[in-house]
XYZ file of C-alpha atoms in Angstrom:
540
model
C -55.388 45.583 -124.743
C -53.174 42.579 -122.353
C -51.005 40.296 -123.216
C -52.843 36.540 -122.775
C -51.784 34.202 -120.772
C -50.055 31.160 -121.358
C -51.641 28.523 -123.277
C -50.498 24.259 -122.586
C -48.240 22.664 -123.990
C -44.816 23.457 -126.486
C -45.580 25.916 -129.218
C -44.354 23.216 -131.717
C -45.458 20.575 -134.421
C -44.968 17.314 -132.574
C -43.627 15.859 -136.152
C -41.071 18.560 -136.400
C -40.163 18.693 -132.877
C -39.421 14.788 -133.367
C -36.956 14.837 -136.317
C -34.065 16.720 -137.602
C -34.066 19.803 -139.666
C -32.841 19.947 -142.913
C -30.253 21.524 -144.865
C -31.071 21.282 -148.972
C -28.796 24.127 -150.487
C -30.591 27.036 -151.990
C -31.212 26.696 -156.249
C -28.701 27.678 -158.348
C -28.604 30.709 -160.331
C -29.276 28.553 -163.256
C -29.928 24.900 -163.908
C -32.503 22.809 -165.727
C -34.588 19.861 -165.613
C -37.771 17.852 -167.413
C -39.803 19.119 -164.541
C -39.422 21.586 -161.625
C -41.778 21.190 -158.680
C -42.419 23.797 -156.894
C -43.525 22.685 -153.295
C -41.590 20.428 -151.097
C -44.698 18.404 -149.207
C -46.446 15.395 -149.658
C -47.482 16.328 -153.013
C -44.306 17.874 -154.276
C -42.357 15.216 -153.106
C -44.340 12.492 -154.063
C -44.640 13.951 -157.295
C -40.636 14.287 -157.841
C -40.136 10.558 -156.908
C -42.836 9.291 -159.482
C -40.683 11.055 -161.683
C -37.404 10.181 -161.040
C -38.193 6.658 -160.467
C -39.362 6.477 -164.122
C -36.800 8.370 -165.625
C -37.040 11.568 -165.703
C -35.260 14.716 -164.225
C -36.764 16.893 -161.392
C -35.868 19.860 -159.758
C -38.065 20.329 -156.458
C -37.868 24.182 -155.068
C -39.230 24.771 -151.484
C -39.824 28.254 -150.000
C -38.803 27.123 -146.666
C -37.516 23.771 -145.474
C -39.373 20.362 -146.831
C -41.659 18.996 -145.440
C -41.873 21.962 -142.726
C -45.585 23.703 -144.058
C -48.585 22.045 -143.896
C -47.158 18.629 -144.223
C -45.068 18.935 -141.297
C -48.128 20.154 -138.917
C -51.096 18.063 -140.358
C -52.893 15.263 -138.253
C -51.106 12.688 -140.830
C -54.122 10.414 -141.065
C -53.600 7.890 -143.945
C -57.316 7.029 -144.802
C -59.945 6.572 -147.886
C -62.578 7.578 -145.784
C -62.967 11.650 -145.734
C -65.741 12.755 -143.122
C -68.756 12.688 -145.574
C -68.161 12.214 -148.807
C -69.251 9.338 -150.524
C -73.144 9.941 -150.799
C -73.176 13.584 -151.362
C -70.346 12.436 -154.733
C -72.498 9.815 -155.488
C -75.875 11.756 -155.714
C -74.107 14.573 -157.651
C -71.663 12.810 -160.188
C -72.938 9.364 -160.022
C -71.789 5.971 -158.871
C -69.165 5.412 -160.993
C -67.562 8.825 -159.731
C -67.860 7.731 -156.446
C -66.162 4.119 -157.086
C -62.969 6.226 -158.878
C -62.910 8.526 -156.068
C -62.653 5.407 -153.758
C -60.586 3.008 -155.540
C -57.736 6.081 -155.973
C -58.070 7.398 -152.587
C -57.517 3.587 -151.606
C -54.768 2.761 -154.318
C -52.961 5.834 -152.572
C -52.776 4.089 -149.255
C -51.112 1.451 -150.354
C -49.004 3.236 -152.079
C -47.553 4.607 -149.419
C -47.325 1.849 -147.699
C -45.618 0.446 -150.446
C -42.989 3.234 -150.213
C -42.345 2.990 -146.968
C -41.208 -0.805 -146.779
C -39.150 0.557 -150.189
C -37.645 3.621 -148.421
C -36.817 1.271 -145.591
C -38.315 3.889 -143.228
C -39.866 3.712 -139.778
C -42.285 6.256 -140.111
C -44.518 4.763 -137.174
C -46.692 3.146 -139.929
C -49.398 1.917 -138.264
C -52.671 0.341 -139.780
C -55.919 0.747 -138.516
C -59.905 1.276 -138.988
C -61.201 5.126 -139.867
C -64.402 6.522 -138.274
C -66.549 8.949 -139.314
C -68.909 9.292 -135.766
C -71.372 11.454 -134.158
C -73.127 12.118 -130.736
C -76.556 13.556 -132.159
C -79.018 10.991 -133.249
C -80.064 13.260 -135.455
C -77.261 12.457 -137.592
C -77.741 8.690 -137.533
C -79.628 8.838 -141.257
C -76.627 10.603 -142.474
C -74.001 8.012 -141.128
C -76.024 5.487 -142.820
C -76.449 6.399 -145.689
C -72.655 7.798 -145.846
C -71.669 3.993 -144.900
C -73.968 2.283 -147.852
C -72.445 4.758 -150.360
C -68.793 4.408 -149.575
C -69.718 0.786 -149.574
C -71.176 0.881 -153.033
C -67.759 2.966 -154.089
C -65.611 -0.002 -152.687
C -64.429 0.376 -149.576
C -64.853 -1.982 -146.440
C -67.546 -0.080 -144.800
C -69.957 -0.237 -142.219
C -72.772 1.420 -139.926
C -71.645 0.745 -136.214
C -72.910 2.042 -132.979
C -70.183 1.020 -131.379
C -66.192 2.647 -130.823
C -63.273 3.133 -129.115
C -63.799 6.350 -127.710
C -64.148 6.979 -124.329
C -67.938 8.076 -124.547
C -70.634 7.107 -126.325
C -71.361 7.700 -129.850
C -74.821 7.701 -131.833
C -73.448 5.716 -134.797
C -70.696 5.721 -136.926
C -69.209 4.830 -140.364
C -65.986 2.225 -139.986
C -63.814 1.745 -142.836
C -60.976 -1.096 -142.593
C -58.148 -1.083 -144.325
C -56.810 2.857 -143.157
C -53.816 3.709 -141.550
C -51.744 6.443 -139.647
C -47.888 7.502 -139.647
C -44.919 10.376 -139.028
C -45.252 12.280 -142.017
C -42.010 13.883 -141.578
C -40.137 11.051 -141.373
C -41.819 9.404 -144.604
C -40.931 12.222 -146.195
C -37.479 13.412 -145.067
C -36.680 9.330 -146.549
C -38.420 10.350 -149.570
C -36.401 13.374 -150.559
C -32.895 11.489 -149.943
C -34.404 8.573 -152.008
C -35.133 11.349 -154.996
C -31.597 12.777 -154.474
C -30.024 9.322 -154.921
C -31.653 8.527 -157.998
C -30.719 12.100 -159.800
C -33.384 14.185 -157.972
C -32.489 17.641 -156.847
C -34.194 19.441 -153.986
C -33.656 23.302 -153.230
C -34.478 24.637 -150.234
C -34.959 28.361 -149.073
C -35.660 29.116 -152.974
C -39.193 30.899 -152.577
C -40.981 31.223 -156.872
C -41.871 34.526 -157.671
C -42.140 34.227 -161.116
C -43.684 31.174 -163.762
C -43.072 31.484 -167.288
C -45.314 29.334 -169.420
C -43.708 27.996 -172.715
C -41.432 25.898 -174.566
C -39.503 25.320 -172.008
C -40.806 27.097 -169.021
C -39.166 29.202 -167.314
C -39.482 29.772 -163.239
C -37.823 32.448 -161.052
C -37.325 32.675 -157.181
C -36.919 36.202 -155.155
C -32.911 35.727 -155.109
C -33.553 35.493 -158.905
C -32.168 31.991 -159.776
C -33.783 30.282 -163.088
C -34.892 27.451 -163.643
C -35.493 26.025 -166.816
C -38.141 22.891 -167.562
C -40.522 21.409 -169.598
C -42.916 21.167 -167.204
C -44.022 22.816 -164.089
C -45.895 21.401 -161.400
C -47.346 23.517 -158.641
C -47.651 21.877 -155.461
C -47.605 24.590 -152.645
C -50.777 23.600 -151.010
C -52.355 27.270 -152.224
C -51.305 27.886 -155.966
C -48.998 31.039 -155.782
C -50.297 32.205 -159.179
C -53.550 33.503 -159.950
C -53.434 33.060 -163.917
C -56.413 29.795 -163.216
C -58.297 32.129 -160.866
C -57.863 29.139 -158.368
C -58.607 32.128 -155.486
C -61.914 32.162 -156.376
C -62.506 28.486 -156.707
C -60.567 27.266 -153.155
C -61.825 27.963 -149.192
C -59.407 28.618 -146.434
C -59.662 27.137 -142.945
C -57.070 26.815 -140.206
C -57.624 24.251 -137.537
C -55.839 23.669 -134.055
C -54.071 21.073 -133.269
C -53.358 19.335 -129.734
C -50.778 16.689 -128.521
C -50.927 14.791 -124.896
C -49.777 11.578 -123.676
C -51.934 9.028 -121.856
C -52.056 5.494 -120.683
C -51.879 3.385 -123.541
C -54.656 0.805 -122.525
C -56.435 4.763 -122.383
C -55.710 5.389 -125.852
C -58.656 4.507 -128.592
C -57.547 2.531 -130.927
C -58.561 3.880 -134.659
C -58.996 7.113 -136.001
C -61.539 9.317 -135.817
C -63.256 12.248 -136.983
C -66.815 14.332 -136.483
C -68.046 17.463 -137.879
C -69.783 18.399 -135.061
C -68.178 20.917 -132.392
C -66.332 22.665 -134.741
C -65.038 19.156 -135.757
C -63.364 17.252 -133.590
C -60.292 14.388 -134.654
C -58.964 12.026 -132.725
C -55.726 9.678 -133.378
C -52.908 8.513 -131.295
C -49.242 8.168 -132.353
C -46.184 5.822 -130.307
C -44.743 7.889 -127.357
C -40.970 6.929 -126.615
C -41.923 5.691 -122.927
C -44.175 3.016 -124.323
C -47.566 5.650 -123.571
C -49.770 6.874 -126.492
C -49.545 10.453 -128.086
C -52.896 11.228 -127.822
C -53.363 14.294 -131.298
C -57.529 15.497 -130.830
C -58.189 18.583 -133.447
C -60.791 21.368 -134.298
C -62.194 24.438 -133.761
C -61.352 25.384 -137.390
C -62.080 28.808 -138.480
C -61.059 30.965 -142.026
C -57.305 32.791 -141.076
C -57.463 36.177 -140.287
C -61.016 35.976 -138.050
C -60.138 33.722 -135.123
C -57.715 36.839 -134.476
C -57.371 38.255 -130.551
C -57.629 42.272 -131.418
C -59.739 43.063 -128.654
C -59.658 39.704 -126.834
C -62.622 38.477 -129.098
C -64.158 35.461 -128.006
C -63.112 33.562 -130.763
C -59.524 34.683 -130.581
C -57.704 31.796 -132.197
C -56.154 31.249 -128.152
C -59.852 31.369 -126.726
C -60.125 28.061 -129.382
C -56.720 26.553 -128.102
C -58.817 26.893 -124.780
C -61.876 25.146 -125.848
C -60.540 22.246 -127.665
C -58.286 21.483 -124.278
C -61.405 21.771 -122.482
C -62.722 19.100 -124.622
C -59.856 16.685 -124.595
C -59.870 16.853 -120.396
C -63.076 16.557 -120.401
C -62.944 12.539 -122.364
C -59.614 12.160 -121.721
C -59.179 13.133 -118.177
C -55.054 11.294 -117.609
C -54.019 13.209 -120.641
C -50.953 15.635 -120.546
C -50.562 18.178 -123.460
C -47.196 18.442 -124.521
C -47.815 20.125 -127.697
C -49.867 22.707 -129.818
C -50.087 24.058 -133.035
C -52.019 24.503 -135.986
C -53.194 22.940 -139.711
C -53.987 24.842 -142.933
C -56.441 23.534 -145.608
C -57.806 24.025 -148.828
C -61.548 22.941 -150.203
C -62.068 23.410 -153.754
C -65.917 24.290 -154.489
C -66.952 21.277 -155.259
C -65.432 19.263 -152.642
C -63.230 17.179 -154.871
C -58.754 17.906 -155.128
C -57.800 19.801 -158.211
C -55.028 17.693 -159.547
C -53.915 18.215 -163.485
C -53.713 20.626 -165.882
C -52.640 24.505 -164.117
C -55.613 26.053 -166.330
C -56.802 25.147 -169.885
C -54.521 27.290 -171.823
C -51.830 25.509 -170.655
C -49.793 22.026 -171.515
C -46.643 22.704 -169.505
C -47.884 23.876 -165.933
C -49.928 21.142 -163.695
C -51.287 22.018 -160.085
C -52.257 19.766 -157.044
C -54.182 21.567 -154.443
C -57.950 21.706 -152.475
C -57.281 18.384 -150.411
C -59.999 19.277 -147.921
C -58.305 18.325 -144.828
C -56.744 15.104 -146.275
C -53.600 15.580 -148.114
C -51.913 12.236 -147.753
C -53.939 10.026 -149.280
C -54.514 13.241 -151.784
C -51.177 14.110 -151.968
C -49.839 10.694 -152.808
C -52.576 10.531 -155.567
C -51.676 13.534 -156.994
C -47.935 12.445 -157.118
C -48.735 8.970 -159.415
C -51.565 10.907 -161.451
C -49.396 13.988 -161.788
C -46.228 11.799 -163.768
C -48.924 9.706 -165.392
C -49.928 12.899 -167.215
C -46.803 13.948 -167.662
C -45.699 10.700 -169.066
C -48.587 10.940 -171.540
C -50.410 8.510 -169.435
C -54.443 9.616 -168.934
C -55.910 7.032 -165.972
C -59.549 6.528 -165.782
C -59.585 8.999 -162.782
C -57.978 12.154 -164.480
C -60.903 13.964 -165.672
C -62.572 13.429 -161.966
C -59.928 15.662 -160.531
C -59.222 17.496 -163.465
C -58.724 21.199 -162.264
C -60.521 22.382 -165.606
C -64.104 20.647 -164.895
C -66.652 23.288 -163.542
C -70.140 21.980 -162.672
C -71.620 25.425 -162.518
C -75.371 24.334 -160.903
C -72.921 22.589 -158.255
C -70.435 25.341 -158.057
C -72.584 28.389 -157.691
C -73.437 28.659 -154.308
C -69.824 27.774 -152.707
C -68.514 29.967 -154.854
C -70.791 32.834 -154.588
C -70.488 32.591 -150.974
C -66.871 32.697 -151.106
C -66.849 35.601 -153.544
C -69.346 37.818 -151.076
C -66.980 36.803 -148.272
C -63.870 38.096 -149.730
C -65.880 41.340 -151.149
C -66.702 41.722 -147.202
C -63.019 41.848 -145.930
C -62.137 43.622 -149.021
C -64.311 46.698 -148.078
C -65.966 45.998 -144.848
C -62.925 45.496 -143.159
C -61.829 49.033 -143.830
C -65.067 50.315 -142.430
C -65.248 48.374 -139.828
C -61.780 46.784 -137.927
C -60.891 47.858 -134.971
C -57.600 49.853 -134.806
C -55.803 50.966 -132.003
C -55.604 54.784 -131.891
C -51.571 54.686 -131.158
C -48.533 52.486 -131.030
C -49.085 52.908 -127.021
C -51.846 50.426 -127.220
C -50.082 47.757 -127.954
C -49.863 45.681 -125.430
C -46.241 43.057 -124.533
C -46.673 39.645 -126.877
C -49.926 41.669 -128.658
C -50.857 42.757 -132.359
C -53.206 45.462 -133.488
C -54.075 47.621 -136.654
C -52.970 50.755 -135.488
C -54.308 53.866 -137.457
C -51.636 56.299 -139.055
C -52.421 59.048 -140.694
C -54.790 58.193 -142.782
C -54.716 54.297 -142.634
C -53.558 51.725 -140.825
C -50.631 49.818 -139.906
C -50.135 46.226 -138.424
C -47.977 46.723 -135.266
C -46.849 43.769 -132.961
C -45.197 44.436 -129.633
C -42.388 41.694 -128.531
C -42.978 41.021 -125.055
C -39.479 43.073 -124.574
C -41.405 46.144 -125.839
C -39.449 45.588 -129.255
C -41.905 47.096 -132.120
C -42.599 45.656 -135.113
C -44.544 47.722 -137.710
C -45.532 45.972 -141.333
C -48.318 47.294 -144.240
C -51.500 45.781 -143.038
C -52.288 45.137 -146.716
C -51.974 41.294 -147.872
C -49.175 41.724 -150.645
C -51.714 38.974 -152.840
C -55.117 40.877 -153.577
C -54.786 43.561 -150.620
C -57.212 42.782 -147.999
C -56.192 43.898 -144.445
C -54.709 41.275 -142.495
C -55.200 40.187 -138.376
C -53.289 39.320 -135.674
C -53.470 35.355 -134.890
C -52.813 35.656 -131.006
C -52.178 31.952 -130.743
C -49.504 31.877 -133.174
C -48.235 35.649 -132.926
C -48.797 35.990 -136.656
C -50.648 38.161 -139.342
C -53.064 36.521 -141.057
C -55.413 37.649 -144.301
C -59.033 36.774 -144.256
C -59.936 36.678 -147.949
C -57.522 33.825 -149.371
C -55.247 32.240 -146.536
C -51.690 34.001 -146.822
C -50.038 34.169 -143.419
C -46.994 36.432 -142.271
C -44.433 36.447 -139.235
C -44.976 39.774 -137.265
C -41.459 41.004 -139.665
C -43.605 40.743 -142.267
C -41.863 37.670 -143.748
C -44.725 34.773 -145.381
C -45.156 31.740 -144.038
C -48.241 30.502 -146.163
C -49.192 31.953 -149.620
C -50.859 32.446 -151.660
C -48.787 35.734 -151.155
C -45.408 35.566 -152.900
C -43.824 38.953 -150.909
C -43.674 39.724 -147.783
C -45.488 42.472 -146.050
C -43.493 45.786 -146.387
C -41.656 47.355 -143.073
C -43.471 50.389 -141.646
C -42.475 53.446 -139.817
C -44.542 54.618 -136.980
C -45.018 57.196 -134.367
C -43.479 56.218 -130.990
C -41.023 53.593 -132.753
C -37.042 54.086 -133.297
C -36.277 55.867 -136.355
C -40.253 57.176 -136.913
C -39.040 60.967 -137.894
C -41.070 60.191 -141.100
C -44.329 59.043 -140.170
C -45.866 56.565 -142.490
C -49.171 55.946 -144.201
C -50.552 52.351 -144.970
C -53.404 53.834 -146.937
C -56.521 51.004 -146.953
C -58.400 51.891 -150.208
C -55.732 50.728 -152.635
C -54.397 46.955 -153.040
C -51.128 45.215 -153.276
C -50.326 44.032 -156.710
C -51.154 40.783 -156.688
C -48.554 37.715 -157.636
C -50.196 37.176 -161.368
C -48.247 35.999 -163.086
């Protein structure tokens, strides 16, 4: 097993690379509020604002640092238009679902916009047209009759042949009216504008624990409580498995490049395909007065784009082909950055936003954007308080986490179910394991077996080991090594760990537990990761 070589450009989030960090103190060890919000994103945030702004107290706890998960390494597209949606909603729920989807999806982009001239922020806000494209004629019927629904629903569509891009395109759906913009600083405006009306925002204050009742009562791992009458849930992946959300929601992770060009190079628009993989396309203002050209894709489920074995879809073979691609159109480009996007599609295709589960009238949820969380995320902020508020807008029940279409449902879900039952037990049958510690090569990962089971062992490239469980501390599926990102990654439901074992991405609550091996400093008691028995899950 060797190390891989370099892959271009910064290992960094071009939004977080281009703004300050943050420095929210951690919660107290007790306080209250009307509402906590757990999740500091676009949806968390947007969410506490709402609330503030019309009156009411919020408490916002982030894990990490705001605005730093998903939010802060998305593609930050600002648009109504989502791939193909709009005929497939309209010839399963109707017209009129398709018009609400459109009309809120819209109302959300003006919202922000809205905001932003508010906030007084220059978040790069830029407007623009959205494209949906493809390069196969074969997909020409689909484009058109994606364009005629989404212009039934509302929005300023059209069939076109013709784009921006640098090659040629067998049709496309245009929708006016979009827009792009820096998430991070949108948001990093938007958390000082909920702390100066009465807001309060915790960072580095990861919940482990939701109580649901009158009020409710939420815990973090350095055991401060919070006390509130209602809960919302915003941390992209629910944390808590009392709504069975797992079972409902489909992990993907998709790469993300950054390169400046020429800006009479850059395309003006945004774009998107689901061909190759998918492949997205926007550009963003670069300080010398070029275009930051951001092209993504190559998405695959965490935890089986992994590099055990250089497999050829090691998540750094992917890195590989989508720069290939973006030379190969955009030949002046320069990557300057790389990283990575995590998203969530609910089984039906549409955002769960309201009511946590339906024995509950405290705890809400926003989650299974699909790849486009601001538009969703600011939606789920205004519909979120409405409910709250005792408001119920015409649009509720479409995203209402509690609907279940079970004819619709089955097969996604099904499908999701076998997959996890796969990992679950196929993965101990089956994964490759190095036979020693020895193995591991400099800036590698492996399972390594141990005994009688295995271990998840990452070698620094100064030969410094690093030996976690290999069980997912959320349902107990064996995790992989992401040799992209140098990262641990579980295949059944999303959750993502540093090589210490610390999370990054639930819906794991706890980190993976250290691990004593042979061959290691201080190994005189060998240890056993035994692969038959799971990790209690976070249900709480």
């Amino acid at each position: 097993m060797t190390a891989m070589t370099p892959l271009p450009g910064t290992d960094a989030s071009y939004w977080m690379a281009s703004t300050p960090d943050t420095d929210y103190p951690g919660a107290p060890e007790e306080t209250s509020a009307d509402v906590v919000v757990i999740g500091g994103g676009m949806a968390g945030l947007c969410t506490a604002w709402e609330l503030v702004r019309r009156g009411r107290s919020a408490v916002v706890l982030e894990a990490g640092r705001i605005a730093a998960g998903v939010t802060g390494h998305t593609t930050a597209k600002v648009s109504a238009l989502h791939t193909l949606r709009y005929a497939s909603l309209r010839d399963t729920q109707g017209r009129r679902a398709a018009a609400q989807y459109a009309t809120s999806q819209q109302e959300a982009v003006r919202g922000i916009e809205r905001l932003a001239v508010e906030l007084g922020v220059d978040c790069q806000w830029e407007r623009t047209d959205a494209y949906t494209y493809a390069t196969d004629p074969g997909r020409v019927g689909t484009l058109r009759a994606e364009a005629t629904a989404a212009a039934d629903a509302g929005l300023d569509a059209t069939f076109v042949t013709e784009t921006d891009l640098p090659f040629p395109v067998a049709g496309a759906v245009r929708v006016g009216g979009q827009a792009q913009f820096h998430p991070r600083r949108f948001l990093l405006a938007l958390a000082a504008g909920i702390v100066a009306r009465g807001g309060r925002v915790y960072e580095r204050s990861r919940v482990t624990g939701l109580h649901d009742g009158s009020p409710c009562r939420v815990t973090t791992e350095d055991g401060a409580v919070v006390r509130a009458r209602h809960v919302v849930v915003a941390t992209h992946y629910p944390v808590f498995d009392r709504a069975l959300m797992f079972a409902r929601l489909e992990t993907t992770r998709e790469l993300v490049l950054a390169a400046t060009l020429p800006a009479e190079q850059a395309p003006r628009g945004t774009y998107i395909t689901p061909d190759e993989g998918t492949r997205s396309v926007r550009t963003a203002p670069w300080p010398d007065g070029r275009r930051l050209l951001i092209v993504t894709g190559e998405k695959f489920t965490p935890g089986t784009g992994d590099g055990n074995g250089g497999a050829p879809d090691a998540a750094s073979e992917r890195f590989r082909r989508l720069a290939d691609w973006l030379h190969q159109h955009f030949p002046a480009a320069e990557i300057t950055h790389r990283w990575a996007a995590q998203d969530n599609t609910s089984t039906d295709g549409l955002p769960y936003i309201g009511p946590f589960h339906p024995g509950t009238r405290n705890v809400y949820v926003a989650t299974g954007f699909g790849g486009w969380g601001m538009s969703s995320g600011a939606l789920a902020g205004t519909l979120l308080a409405d409910l709250i508020c005792g408001e119920r807008p015409e649009h509720a029940a479409l995203y209402d986490p509690r609907r279940l279409h079970p004819l619709r449902e089955a097969g996604p879900l099904l499908s999701q179910q076998a997959t996890v039952a796969r990992h679950f037990v196929g993965d101990r049958l089956r994964l490759a394991s190095a036979d020693d510690v020895a193995a591991v090569a400099p800036g590698t990962g492996a399972l390594v077996r141990v005994g009688a089971g295995r271990c998840a062992v990452y070698r620094a490239q100064d030969g410094t080991v690093h030996a976690v469980s290999a069980r997912c501390t959320h349902l107990g599926c064996l995790v992989r090594f992401n040799d992209a990102e140098h990262t641990w990654e579980c295949p059944c439901h999303g959750s993502r760990f540093a090589v210490d074992g610390s999370v990054l991405q639930g819906p794991a609550v706890r980190p993976l537990e250290p691990r004593q091996v042979p061959g290691t400093p201080d190994a005189d008691v060998p240890g056993t990761d035994g692969d038959d028995a799971p990790e209690e899950g976070n249900r709480f």
